Coordinates of C-alpha atoms in Angstrom, one line a residue:
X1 CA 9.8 -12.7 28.3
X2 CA 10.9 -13.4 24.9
X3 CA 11.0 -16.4 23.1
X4 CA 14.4 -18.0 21.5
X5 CA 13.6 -18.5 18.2
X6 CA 13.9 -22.0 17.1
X7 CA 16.3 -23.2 14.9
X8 CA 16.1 -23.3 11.1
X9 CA 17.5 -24.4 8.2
X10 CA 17.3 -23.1 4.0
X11 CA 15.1 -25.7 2.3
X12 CA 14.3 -23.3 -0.6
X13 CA 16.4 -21.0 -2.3
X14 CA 15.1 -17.5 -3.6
X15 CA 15.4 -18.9 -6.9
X16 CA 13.1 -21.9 -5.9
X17 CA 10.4 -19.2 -4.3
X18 CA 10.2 -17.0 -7.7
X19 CA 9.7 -20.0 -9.5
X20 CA 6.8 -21.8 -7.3
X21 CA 5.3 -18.5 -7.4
X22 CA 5.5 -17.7 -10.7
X23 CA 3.9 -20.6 -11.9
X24 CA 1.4 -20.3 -9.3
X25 CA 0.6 -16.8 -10.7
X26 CA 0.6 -18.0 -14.4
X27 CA -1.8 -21.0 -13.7
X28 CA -4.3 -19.1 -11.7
X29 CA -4.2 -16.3 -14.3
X30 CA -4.3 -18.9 -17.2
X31 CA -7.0 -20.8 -15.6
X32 CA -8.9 -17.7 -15.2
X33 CA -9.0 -16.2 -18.4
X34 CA -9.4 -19.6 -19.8
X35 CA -12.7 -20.0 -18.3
X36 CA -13.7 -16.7 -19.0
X37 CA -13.2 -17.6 -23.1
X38 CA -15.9 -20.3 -22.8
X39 CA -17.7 -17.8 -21.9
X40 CA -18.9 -18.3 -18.4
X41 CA -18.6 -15.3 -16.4
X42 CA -21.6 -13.1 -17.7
X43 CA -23.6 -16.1 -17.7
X44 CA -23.2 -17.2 -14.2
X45 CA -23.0 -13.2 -13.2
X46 CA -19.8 -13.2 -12.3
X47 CA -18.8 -10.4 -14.2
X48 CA -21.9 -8.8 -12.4
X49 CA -19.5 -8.5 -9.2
X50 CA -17.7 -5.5 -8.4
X51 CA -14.3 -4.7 -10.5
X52 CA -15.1 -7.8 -12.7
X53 CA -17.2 -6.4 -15.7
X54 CA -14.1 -6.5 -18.2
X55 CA -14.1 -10.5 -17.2
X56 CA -16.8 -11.0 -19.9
X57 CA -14.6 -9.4 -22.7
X58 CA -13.1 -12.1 -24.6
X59 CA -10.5 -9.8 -25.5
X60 CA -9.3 -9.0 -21.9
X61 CA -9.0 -12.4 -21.2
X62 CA -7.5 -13.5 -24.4
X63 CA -5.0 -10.9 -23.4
X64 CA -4.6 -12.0 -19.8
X65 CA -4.2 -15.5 -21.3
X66 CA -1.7 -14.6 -23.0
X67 CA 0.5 -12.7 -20.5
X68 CA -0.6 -15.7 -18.1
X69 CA 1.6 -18.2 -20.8
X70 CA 4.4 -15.8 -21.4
X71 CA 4.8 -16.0 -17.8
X72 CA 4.2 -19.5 -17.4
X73 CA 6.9 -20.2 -20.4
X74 CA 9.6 -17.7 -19.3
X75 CA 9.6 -19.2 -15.4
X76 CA 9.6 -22.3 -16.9
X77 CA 12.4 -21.7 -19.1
X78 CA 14.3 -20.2 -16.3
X79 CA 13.5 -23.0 -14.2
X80 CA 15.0 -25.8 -16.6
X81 CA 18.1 -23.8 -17.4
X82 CA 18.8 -23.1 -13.8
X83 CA 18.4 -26.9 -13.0
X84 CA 21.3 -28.0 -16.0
X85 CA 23.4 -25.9 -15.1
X86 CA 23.5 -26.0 -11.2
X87 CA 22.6 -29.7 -11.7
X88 CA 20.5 -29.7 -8.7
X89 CA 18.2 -33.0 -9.7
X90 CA 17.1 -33.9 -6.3
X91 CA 13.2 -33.4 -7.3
X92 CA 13.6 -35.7 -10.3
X93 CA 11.8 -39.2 -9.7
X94 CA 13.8 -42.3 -8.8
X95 CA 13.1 -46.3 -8.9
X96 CA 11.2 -47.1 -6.1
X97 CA 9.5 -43.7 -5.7
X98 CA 6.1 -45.3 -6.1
X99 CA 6.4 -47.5 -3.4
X100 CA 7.8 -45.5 -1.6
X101 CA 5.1 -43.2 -1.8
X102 CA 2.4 -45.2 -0.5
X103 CA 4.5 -46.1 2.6
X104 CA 5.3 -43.3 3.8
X105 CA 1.7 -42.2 3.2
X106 CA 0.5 -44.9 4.9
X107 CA 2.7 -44.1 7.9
X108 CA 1.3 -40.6 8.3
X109 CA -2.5 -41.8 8.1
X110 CA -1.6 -44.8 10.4
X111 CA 1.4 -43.1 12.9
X112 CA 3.9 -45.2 11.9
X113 CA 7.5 -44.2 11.5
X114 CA 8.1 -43.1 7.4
X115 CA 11.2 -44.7 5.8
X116 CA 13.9 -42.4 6.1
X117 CA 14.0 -39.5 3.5
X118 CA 16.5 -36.9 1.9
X119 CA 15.3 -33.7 1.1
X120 CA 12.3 -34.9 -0.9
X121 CA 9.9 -37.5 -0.1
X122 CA 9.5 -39.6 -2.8
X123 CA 5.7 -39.0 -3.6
X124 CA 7.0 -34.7 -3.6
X125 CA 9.0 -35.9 -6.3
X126 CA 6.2 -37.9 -8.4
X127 CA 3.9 -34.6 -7.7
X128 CA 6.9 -32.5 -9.6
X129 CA 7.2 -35.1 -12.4
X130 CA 3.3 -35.1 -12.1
X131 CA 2.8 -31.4 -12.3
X132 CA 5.8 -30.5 -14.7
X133 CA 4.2 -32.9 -17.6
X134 CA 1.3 -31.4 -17.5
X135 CA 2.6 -27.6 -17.6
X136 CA 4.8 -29.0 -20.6
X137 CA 1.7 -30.7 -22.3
X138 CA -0.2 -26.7 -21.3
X139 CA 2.4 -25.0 -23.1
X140 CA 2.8 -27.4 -26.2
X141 CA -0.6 -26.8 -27.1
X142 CA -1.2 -23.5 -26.3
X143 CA 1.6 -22.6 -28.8
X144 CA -0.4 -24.7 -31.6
X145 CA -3.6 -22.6 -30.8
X146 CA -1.0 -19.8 -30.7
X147 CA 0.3 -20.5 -34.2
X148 CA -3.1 -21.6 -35.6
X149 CA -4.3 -17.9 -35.4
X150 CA -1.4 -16.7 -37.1
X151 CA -2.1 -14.9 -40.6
X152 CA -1.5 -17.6 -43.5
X153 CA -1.5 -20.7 -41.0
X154 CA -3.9 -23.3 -41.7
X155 CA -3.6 -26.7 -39.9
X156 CA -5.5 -30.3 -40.4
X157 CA -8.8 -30.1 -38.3
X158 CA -7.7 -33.2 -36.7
X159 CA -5.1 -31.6 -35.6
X160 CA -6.8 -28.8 -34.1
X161 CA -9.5 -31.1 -32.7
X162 CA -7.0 -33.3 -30.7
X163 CA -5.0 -30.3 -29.8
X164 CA -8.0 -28.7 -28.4
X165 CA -8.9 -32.1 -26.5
X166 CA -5.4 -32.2 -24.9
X167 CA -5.3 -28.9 -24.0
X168 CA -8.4 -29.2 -22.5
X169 CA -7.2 -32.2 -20.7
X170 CA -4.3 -30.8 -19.3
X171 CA -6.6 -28.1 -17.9
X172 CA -8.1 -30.7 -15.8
X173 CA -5.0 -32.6 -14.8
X174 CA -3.9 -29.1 -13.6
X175 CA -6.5 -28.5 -11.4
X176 CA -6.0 -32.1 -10.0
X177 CA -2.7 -31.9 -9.7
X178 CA -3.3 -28.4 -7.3
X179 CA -6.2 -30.0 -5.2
X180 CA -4.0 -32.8 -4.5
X181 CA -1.2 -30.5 -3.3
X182 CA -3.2 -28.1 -0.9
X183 CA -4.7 -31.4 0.0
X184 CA -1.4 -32.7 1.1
X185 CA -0.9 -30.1 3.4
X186 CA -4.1 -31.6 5.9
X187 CA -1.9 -34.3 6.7
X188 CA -0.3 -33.1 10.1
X189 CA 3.1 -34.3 9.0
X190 CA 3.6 -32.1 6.0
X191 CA 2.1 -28.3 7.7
X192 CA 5.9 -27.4 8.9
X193 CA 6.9 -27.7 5.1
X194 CA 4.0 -24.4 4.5
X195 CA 6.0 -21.9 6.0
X196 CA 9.3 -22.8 3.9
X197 CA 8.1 -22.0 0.7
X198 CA 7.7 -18.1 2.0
X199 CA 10.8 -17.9 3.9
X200 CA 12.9 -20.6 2.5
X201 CA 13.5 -22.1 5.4
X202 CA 12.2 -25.0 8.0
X203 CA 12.6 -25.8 11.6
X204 CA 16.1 -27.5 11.8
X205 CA 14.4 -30.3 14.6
X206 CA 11.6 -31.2 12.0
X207 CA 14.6 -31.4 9.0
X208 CA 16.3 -33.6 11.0
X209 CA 13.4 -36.1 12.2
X210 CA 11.7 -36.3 9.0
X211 CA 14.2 -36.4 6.6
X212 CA 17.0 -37.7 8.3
X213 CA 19.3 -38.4 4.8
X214 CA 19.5 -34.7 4.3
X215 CA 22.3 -32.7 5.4
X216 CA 20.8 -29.7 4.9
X217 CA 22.6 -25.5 5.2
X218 CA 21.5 -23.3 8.5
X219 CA 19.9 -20.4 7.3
X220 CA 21.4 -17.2 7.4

């Protein structure tokens, strides 16, 4: 016998998905080819591996670098422009976020009831400021190493030093900043939220127990 399904409701929007996933694409391909300038893939042999020779030409992975930022730039673009204009702020961090956040993670390490939430939990929306500073601080450099190799430009070397250094250290906040979001998902708590951002949607029961100041849409 067949199941009822059980039911949902739209927590992401098409538009949200295309966005997650596009900078999701950009930063894996950016990361990528980034490493692959250093170089480290012929030394450490992966370019040895199957289909991965052209990984130890700098100039494929300058180019992939490249189309990795364009992307990067134009979702993010999109993504800022879509925001203003359908003023949907809900992800932008509010007073009290921070202690906020470490209640309600506290209460899913210790079992305890989480204050009530809206759409976002509070420490979801310190992640966004979190990972959306450090795209902005990825993109303002990259331009400058952009520019520097332009024909005629010629900028300060301590501007090229610290550029390189911030650059650099945006790679690693980065890479933080998506450890500590797979991580999230080992809490049992946050697993239902997986599913939404390939389908959009959540199960309505979970919506309405753990974020109970939501009034969120059924989905279609």
């Amino acid at each position: 016998m067949r199941m009822a399904r059980r039911p949902q409701v739209r927590r992401h929007t098409l538009s949200d998905r295309v966005v997650h996933w596009g900078v999701a694409l950009s930063i894996f391909l950016l990361l990528f080819s980034g490493f692959g300038q250093m170089p480290m893939y012929k030394r450490y042999k992966v370019a040895d591996l199957p289909g991965l020779a052209w990984s130890a030409d700098y100039g494929a992975t300058l180019l992939l670098h490249y189309i990795g930022a364009a992307v990067l730039i134009g979702v993010a673009a999109y993504h800022v422009l879509f925001t203003l204009r359908t003023r949907r702020l809900g992800l932008l961090p509010r007073r009290g976020d921070l202690k906020e956040s470490v209640q309600i993670i506290a209460a899913m390490l210790t079992g305890k009831p989480e204050p009530p939430s809206g759409k976002f939990l509070a420490e979801q929306r310190l992640a966004y400021a979190y990972m959306a500073a450090t795209v902005l601080l990825l993109i303002l450099t990259g331009l400058v190493k952009v520019i520097k190799n332009l024909p005629g430009v010629s900028l300060p070397y301590a501007v090229l030093k610290w550029n390189t250094a911030l650059h650099n250290i945006g790679t690693g906040l980065i890479i933080l900043g998506i450890v500590a979001h797979l991580a999230a998902f080992l809490l049992r708590p946050n697993r239902p939220l997986v599913k939404s951002i390939f389908t959009g949607t959540v199960d309505a029961e979970y919506a309405r127990k753990r974020h109970p100041l939501w009034n969120p849409p059924p989905a279609e």
